[in-house]
Short mmCIF file of C-alpha atoms and ligand atoms in Angstrom, two decimals:
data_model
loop_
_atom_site.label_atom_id
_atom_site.label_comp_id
_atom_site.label_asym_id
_atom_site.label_seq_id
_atom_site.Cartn_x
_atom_site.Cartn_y
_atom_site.Cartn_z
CA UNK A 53 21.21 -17.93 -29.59
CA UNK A 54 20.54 -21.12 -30.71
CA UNK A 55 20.83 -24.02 -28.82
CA UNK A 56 23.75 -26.60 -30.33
CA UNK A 57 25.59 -27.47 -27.34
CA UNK A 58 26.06 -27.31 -23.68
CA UNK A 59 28.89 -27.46 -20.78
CA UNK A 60 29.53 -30.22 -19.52
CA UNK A 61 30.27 -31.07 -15.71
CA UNK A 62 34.14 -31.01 -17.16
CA UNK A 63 34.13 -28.05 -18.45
CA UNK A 64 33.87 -29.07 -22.02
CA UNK A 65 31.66 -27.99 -24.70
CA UNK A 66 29.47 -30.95 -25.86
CA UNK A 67 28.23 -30.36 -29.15
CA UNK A 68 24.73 -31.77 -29.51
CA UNK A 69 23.94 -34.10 -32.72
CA UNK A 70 22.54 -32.30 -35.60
CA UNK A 71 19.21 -33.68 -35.37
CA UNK A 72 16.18 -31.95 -36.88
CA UNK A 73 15.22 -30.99 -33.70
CA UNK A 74 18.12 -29.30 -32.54
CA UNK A 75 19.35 -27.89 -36.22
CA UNK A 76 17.89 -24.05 -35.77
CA UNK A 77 16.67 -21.78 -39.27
CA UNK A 78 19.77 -19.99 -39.72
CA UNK A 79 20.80 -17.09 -42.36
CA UNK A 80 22.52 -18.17 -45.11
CA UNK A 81 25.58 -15.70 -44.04
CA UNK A 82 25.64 -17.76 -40.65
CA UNK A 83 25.34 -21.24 -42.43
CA UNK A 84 28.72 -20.35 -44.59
CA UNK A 85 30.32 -18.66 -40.93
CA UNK A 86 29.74 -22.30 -39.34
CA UNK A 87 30.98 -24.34 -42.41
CA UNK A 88 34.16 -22.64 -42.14
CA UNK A 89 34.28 -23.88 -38.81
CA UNK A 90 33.05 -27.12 -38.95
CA UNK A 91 30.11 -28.78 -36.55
CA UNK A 92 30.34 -25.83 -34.58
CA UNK A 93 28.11 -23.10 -34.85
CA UNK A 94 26.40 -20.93 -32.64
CA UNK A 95 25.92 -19.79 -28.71
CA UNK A 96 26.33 -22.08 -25.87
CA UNK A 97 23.77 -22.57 -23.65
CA UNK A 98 25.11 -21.73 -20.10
CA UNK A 99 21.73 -22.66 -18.47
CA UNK A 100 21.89 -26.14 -18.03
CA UNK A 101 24.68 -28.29 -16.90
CA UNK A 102 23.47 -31.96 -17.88
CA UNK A 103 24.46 -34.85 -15.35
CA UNK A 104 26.95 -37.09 -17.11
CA UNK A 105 24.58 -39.43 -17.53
CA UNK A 106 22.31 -37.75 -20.37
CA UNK A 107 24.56 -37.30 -22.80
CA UNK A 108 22.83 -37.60 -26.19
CA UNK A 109 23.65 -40.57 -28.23
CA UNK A 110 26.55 -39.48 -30.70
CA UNK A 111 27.30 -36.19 -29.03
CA UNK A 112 31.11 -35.39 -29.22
CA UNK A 113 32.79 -33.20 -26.59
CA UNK A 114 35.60 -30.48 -27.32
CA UNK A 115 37.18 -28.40 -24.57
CA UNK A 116 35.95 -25.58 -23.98
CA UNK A 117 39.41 -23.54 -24.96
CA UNK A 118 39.02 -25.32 -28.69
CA UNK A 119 35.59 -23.92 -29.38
CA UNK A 120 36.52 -20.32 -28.03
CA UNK A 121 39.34 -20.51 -30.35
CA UNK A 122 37.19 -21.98 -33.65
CA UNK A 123 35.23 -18.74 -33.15
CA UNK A 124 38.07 -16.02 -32.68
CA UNK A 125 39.36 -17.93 -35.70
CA UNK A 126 35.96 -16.85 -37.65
CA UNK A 127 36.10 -14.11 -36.26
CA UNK A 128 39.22 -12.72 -37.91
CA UNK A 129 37.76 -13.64 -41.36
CA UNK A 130 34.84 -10.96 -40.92
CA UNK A 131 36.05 -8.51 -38.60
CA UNK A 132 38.62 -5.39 -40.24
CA UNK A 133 40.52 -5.44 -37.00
CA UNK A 134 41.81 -9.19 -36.70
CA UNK A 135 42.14 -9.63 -33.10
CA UNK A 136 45.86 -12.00 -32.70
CA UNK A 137 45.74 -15.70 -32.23
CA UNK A 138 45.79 -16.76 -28.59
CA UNK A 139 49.03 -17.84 -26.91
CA UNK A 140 50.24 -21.55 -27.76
CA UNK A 141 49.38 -21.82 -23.92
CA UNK A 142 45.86 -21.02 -24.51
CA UNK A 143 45.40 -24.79 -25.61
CA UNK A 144 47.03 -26.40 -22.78
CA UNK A 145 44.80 -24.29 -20.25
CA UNK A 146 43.46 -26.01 -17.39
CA UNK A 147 40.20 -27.38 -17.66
CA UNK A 148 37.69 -25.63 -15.14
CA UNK A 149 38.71 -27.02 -11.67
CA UNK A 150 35.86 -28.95 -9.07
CA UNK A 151 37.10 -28.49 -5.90
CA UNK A 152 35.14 -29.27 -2.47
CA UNK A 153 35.46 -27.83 0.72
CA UNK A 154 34.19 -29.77 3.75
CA UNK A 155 33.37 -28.03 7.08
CA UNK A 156 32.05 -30.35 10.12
CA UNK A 157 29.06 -29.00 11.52
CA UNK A 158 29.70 -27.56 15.05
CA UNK A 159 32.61 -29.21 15.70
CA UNK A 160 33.50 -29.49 18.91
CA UNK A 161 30.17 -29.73 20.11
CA UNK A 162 28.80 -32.03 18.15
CA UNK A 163 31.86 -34.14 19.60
CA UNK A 164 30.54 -33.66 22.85
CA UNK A 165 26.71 -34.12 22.04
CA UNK A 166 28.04 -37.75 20.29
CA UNK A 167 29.99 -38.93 23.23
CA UNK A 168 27.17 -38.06 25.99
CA UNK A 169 24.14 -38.95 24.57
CA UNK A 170 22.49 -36.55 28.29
CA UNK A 171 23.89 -33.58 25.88
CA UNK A 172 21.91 -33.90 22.31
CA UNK A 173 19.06 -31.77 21.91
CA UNK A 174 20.12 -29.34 24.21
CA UNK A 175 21.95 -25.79 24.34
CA UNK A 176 25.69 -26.23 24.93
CA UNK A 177 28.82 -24.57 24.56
CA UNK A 178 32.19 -25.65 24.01
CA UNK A 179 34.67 -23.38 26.57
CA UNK A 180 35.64 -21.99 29.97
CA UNK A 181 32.95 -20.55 31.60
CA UNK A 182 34.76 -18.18 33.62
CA UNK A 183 34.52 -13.99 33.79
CA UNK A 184 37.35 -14.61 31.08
CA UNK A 185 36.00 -17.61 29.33
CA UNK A 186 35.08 -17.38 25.97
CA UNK A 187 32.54 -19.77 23.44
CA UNK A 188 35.17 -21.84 21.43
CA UNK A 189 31.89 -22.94 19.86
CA UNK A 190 28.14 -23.47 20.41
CA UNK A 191 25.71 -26.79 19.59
CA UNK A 192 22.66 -25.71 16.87
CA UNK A 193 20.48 -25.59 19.63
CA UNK A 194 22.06 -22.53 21.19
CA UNK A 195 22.78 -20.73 18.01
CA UNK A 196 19.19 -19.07 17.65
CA UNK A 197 19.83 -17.23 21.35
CA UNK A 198 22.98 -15.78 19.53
CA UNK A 199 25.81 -17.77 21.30
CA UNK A 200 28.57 -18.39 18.85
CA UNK A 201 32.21 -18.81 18.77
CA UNK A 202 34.17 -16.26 20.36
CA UNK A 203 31.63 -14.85 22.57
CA UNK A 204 32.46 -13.79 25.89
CA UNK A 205 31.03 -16.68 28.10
CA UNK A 206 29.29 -13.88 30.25
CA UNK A 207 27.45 -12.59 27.47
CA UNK A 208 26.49 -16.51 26.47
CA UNK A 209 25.11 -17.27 29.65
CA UNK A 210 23.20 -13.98 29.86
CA UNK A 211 21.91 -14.69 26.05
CA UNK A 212 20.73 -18.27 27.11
CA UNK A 213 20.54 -19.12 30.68
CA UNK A 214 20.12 -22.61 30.65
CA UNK A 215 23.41 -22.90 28.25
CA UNK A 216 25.67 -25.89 29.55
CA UNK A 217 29.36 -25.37 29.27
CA UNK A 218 31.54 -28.30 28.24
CA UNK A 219 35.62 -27.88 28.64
CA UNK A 220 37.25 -28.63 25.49
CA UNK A 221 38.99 -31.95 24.90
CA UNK A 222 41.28 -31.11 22.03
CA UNK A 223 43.12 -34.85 21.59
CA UNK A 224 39.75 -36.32 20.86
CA UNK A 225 38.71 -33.75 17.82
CA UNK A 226 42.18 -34.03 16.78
CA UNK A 227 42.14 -37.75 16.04
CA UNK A 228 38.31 -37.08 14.77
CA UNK A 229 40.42 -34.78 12.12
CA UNK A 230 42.64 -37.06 10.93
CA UNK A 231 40.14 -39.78 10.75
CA UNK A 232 38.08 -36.93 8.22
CA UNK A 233 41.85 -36.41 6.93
CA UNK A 234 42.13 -40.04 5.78
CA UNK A 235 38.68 -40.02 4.41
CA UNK A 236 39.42 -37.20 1.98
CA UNK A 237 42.96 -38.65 0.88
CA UNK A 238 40.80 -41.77 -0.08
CA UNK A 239 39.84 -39.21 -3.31
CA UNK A 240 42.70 -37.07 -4.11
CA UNK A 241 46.12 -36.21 -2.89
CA UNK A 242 45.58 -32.63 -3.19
CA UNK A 243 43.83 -31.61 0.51
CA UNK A 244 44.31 -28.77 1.87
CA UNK A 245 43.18 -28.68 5.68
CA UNK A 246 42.37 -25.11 7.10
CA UNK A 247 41.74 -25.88 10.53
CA UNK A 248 40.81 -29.73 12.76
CA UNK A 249 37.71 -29.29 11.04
CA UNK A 250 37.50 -28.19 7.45
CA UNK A 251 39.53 -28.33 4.39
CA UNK A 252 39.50 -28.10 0.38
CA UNK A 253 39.77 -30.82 -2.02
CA UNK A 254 40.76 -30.58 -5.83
CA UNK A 255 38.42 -33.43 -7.42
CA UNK A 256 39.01 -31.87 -11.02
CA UNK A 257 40.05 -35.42 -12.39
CA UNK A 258 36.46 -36.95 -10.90
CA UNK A 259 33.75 -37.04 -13.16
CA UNK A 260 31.37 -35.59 -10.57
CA UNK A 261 32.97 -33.26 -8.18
CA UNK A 262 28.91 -33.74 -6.31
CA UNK A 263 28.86 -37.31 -5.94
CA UNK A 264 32.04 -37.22 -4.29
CA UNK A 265 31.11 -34.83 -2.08
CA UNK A 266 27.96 -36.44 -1.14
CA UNK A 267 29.80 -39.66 -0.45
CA UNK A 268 32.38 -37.94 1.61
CA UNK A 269 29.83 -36.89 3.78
CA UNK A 270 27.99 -40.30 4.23
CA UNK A 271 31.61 -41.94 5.02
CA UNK A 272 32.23 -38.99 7.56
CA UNK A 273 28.82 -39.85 9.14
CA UNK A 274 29.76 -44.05 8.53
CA UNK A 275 32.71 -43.56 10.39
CA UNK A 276 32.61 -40.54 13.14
CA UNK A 277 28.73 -40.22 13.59
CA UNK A 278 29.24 -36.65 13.28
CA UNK A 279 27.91 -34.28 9.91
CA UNK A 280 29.43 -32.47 7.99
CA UNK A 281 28.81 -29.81 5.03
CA UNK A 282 30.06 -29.91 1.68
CA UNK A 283 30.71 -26.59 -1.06
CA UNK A 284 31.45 -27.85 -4.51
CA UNK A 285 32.38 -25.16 -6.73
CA UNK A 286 34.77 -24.28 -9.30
CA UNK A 287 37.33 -22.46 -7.06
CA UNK A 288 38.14 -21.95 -3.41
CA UNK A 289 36.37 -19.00 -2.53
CA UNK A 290 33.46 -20.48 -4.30
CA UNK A 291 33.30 -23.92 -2.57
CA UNK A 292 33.82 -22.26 0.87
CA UNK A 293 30.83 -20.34 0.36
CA UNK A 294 28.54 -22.84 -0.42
CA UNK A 295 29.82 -25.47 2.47
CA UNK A 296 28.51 -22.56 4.51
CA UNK A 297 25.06 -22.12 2.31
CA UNK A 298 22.79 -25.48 3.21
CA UNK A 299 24.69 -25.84 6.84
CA UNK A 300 24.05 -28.21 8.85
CA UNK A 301 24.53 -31.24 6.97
CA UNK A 302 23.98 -29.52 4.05
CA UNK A 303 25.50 -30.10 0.49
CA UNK A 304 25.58 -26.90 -2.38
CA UNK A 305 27.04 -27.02 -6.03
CA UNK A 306 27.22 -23.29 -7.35
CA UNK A 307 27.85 -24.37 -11.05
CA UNK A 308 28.95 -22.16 -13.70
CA UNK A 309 26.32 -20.69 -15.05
CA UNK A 310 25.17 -19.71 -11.64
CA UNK A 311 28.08 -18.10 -10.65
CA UNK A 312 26.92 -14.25 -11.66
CA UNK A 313 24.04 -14.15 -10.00
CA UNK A 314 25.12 -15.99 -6.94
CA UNK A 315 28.04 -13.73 -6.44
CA UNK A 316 26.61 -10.42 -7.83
CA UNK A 317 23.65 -10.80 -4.32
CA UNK A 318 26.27 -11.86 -2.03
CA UNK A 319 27.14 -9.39 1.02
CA UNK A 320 31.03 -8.78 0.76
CA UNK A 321 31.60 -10.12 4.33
CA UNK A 322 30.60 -13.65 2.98
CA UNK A 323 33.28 -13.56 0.48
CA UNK A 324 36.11 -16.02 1.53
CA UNK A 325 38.93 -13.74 1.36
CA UNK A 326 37.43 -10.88 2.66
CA UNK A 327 37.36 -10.26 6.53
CA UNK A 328 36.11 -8.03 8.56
CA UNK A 329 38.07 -5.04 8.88
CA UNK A 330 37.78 -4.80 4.98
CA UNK A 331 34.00 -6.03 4.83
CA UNK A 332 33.78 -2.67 7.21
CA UNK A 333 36.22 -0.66 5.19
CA UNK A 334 33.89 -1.47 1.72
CA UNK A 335 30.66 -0.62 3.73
CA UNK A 336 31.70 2.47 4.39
CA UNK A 337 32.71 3.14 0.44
CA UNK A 338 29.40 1.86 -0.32
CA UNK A 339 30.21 -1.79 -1.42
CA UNK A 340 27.54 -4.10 0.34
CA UNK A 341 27.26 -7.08 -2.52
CA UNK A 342 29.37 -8.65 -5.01
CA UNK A 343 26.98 -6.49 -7.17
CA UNK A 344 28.73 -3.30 -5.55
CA UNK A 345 31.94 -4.69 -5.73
CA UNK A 346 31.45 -5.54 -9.37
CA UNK A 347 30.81 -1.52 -10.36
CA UNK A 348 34.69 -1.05 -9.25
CA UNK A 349 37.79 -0.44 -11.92
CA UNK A 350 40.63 -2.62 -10.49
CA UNK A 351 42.60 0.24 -10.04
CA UNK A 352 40.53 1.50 -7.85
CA UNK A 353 40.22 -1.21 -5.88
CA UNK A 354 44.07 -1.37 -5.70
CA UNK A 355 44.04 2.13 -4.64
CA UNK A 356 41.71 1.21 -1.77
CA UNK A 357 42.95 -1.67 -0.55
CA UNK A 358 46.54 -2.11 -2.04
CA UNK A 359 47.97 -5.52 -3.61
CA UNK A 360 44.49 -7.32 -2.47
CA UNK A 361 42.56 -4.91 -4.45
CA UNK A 362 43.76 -7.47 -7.57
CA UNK A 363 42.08 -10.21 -5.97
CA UNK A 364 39.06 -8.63 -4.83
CA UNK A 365 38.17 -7.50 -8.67
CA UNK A 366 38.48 -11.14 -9.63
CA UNK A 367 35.77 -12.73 -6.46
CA UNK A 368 33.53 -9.76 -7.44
CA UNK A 369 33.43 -12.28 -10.91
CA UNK A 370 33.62 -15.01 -9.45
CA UNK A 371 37.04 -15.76 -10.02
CA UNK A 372 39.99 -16.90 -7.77
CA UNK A 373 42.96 -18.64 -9.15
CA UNK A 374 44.26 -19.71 -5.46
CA UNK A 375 45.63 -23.53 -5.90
CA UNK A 376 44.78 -26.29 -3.51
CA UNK A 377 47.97 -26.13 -1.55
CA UNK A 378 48.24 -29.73 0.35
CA UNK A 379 51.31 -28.96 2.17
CA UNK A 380 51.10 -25.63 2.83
CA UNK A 381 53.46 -24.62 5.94
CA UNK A 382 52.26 -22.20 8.57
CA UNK A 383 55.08 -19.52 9.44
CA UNK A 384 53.63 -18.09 12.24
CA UNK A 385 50.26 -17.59 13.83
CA UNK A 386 48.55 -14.57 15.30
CA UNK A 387 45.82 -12.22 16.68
CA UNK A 388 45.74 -8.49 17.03
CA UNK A 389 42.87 -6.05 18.28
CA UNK A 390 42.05 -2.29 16.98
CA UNK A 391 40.65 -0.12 19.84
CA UNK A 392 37.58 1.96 19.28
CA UNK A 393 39.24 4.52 20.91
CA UNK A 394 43.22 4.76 21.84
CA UNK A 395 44.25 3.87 25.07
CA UNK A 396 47.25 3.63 27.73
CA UNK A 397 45.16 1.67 30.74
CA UNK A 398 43.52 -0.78 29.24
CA UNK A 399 46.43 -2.63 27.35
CA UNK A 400 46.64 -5.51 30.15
CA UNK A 401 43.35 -6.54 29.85
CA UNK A 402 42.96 -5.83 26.34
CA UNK A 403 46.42 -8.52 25.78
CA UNK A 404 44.65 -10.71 27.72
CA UNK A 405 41.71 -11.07 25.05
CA UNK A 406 44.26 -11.15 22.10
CA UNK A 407 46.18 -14.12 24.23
CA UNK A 408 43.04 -16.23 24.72
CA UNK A 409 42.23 -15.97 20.90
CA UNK A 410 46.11 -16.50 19.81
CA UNK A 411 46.04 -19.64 21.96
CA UNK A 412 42.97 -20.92 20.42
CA UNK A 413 43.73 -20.85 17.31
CA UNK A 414 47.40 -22.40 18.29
CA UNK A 415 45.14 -25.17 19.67
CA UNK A 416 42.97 -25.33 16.41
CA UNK A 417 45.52 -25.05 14.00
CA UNK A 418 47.68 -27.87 16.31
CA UNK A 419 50.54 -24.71 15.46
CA UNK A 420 53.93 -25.11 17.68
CA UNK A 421 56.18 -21.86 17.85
CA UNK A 422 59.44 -21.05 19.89
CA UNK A 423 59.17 -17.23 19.47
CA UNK A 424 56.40 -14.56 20.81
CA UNK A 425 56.37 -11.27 19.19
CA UNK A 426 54.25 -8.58 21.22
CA UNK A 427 53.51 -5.86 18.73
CA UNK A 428 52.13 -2.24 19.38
CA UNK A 429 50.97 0.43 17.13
CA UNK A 430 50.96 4.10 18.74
CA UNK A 431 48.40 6.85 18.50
CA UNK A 432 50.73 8.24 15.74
CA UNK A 433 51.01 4.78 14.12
CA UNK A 434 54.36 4.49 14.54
CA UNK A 435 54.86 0.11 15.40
CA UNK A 436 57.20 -1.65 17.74
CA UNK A 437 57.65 -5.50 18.46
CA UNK A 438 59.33 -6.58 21.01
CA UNK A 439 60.13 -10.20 21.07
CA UNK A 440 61.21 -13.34 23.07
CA UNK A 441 62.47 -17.01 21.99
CA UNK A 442 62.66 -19.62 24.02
CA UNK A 443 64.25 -23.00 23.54
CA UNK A 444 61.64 -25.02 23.03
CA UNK A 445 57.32 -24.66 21.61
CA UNK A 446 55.08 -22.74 23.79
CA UNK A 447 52.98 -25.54 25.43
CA UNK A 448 50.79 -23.96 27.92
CA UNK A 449 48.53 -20.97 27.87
CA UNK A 450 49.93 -19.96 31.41
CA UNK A 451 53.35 -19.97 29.62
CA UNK A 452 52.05 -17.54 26.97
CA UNK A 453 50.52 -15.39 28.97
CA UNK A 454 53.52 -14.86 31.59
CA UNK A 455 55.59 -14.10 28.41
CA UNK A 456 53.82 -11.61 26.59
CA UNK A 457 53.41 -9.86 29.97
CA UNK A 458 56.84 -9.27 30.94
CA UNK A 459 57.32 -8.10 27.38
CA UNK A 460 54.65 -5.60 27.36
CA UNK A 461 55.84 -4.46 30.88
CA UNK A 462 58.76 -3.88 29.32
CA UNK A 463 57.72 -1.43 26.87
CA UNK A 464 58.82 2.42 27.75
CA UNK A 465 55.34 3.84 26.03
CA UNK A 466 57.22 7.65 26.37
CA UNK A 467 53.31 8.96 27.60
CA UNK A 468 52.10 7.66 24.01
CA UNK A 469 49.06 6.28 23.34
CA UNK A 470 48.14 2.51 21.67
CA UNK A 471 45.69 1.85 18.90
CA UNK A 472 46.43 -1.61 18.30
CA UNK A 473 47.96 -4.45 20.01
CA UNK A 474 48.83 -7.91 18.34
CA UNK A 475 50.58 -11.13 19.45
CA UNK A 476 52.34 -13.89 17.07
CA UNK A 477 53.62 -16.84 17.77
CA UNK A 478 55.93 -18.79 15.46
CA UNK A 479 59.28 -19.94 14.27
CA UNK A 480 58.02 -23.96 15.22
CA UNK A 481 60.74 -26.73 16.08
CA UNK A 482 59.85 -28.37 13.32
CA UNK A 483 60.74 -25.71 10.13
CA UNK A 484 63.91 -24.48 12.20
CA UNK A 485 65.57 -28.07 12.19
CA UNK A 486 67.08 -27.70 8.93
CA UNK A 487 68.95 -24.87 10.47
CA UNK A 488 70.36 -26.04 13.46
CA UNK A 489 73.81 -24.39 14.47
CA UNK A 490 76.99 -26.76 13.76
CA UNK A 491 79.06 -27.60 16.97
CA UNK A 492 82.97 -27.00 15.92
CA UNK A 493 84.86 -29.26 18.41
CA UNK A 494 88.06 -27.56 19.23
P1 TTP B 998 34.06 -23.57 12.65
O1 TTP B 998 34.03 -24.55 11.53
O2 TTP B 998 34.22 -22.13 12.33
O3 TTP B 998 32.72 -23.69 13.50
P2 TTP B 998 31.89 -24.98 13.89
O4 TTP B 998 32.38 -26.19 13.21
O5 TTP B 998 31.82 -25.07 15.37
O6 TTP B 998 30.44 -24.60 13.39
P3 TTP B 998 29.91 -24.55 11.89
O7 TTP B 998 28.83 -25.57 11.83
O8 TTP B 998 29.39 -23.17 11.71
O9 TTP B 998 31.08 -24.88 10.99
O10 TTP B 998 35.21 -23.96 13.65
C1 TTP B 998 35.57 -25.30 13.92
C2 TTP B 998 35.96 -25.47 15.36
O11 TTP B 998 37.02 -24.59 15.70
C3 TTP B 998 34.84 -25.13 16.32
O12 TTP B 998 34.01 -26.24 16.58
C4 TTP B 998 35.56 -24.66 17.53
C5 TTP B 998 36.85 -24.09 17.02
N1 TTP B 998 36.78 -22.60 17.01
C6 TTP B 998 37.32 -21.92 18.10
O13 TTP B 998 37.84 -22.54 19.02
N2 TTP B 998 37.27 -20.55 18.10
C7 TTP B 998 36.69 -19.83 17.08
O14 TTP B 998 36.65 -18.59 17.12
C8 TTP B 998 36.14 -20.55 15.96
C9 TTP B 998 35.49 -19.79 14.83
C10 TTP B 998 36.21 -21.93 15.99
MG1 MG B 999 32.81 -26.23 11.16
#
């Protein structure tokens, strides 16, 4: 095709001046096709996305959703079957979005290595290192042994013996998080935070979703001395991806005409959205890339993999329609384990596991909850919860873990079997005070 225009960072079709240069040899038949439709003529060039600042002199920009429609408009001049005029809403579509995500680099140790300078350079972890303790997270420096978050503390040790173990101080990387918090509310009202340490941000209305980004990260490093990695991107799953693509300290645009080839070579189990049971349960149907996952009908994803199968047909193209949400409210928050093979003596120990993990992310998600709901799934899957509430928010792990033992003891298992055990907390103090009983004085 020739070349006549190009998108812009905005999502806009700019429309290039109709110099010699740029003015292709066309058929007569195509000449008369573009007169009908004004200065617009031909294919868009999706291989370049121009910085704002090259913009030929008298260029003119139309959205995007204008020129699409000049052509189907042509289009029904030629074509026997006239294909119908797009919805009214069609015109009013939202331009393509720029959101960021930010993810700090080894969070809670890099909080460590910054506050003693003995620590930089060297192999830590963040966590208990106890025959229970797990890695909440590991510096750089003891990522190449294979020590990473969630790894049993054992293991860690064994991987890299000279690995120094750091207890967690979770007030200080809180009040690191909402000085990142107040940094990225300095740019847009519409933040959504996953976790102390990462979140998305819907720049569309910037005029360079990058440059933000990149100074987001220089006032993170101004004003914590910490780094941090930025995804820009036209959606969520998109942005998360690339955060994760240049880390440490890294910074990654996918832009939209790179968007098929990044996703078709990406392993499923990258995709933000995707996790592992599913990453497994698409391995073993022969879907390794977004290039596998792209060969699917939706249906049969849907058969697969149910309601999600919808969503999964759209990241396979790149697309996910998921809003920034800034206030999105947590309803509960859990954990819950599969066993390789199903079990009746191991459930203690195996609760134990699911407990440590349900009270780190509690601790990571600063998420308060009143109730604990212990559930099991039998060797038939039949489920059961059984659950307590108590007056006030679960505030210590001891707490937790005396709770959902007497409710597990309390279980009659009838000589079954378990497959799975989970643990939830939720209903927080918070969300329930709009609901608090009346007192009737008699
Ligand atoms: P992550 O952003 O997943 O990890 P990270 O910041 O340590 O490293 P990366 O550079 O790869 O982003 O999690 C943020 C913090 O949350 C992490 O520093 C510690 C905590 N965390 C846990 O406590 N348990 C976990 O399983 C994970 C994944 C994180
Ligand atoms: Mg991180």
């Amino acid at each position: 095709p020739c070349r006549v225009g190009s998108l812009t960072d905005t999502g806009r079709l700019r429309l290039l001046p109709r110099t010699g240069r740029n003015r292709p040899e066309r058929s007569a038949r195509a000449a008369r096709r573009s007169a009908r439709v004004g200065s617009c003529t031909a294919g868009i060039n999706r291989t370049t996305l121009p910085s704002p600042n090259d913009e030929p002199p008298g260029s003119i920009t139309l959205p995007a959703s204008i020129i699409f429609y000049l052509f189907r408009s042509a289009n029904r001049l030629h074509h026997p079957y006239r294909p119908p005029l797009p919805h009214p809403d069609f015109f009013t579509a939202m331009p393509i979005r720029k959101i960021i995500h930010i993810d700090m680099d080894a969070f809670f140790a890099s909080v460590e290595q910054r506050d003693n300078p003995s620590l930089r350079g060297r192999p830590i972890a963040v966590g208990y290192d106890g025959p229970r303790g797990v890695v909440a997270t590991a510096s750089y420096e003891a990522r190449p042994y294979g020590v990473h978050s969630a790894l049993s503390s054992v293991v860690a040790k064994r991987l890299c013996p000279e690995l120094i173990f750091i207890p967690a101080r979770f007030e200080v990387y809180r009040s690191v998080s909402q000085q990142i918090r107040a940094i990225f509310h300095e740019y847009t009202d519409l933040v959504e935070p996953l976790s102390l340490d990462e979140a998305f941000l819907d720049v569309t209305h910037t005029r360079s979703a990058t440059l933000v980004a990149r100074e987001i990260k220089s006032r993170i490093l101004a004003e914590t001395h910490l780094t941090a990695s930025a995804g820009v991107s036209v959606n969520k799953m998109l942005a998360k991806i690339a955060s994760d693509y240049r880390k440490p300290d890294g910074l990654f645009t996918i832009a939209p005409a790179q968007i098929d080839d990044f996703v078709a070579g990406l392993p499923v189990e990258r995709f933000f959205g995707i996790g592992a049971v599913t990453a497994e349960k698409m391995h073993s149907l022969g879907i390794r890339t977004g290039a596998d996952l792209r060969q699917w009908e939706e249906s049969a994803l849907v058969h697969h993999f149910g309601k999600a199968g919808h969503a999964y047909y759209g990241y396979a193209r790149g697309i996910d329609d998921r809003p920034v949400t800034p206030n999105r409210i947590r309803k509960s928050l859990g954990a819950e384990t599969t066993f390789a093979e199903d079990t009746d003596d191991r459930l203690q120990q195996e609760l134990e596991g699911v407990r440590d993990e349900v009270w780190t992310r509690l601790q990571r998600h600063e998420f308060r909850g009143k109730t604990v709901v212990l559930k099991l799934k039998y060797d038939n899957f039949q489920q059961i919860t059984r659950s307590r509430t108590l007056l006030t928010a679960i505030d210590s792990e001891t707490q937790l873990a005396r709770i959902s033992e007497e409710l597990l003891a309390a279980v009659d298992f009838h000589g079954r079997k378990v497959r799975l055990i989970g643990l939830t907390v939720g209903n927080t103090p918070e969300a329930s005070a709009d609901c608090i009983q009346l007192r009737f004085d008699f």
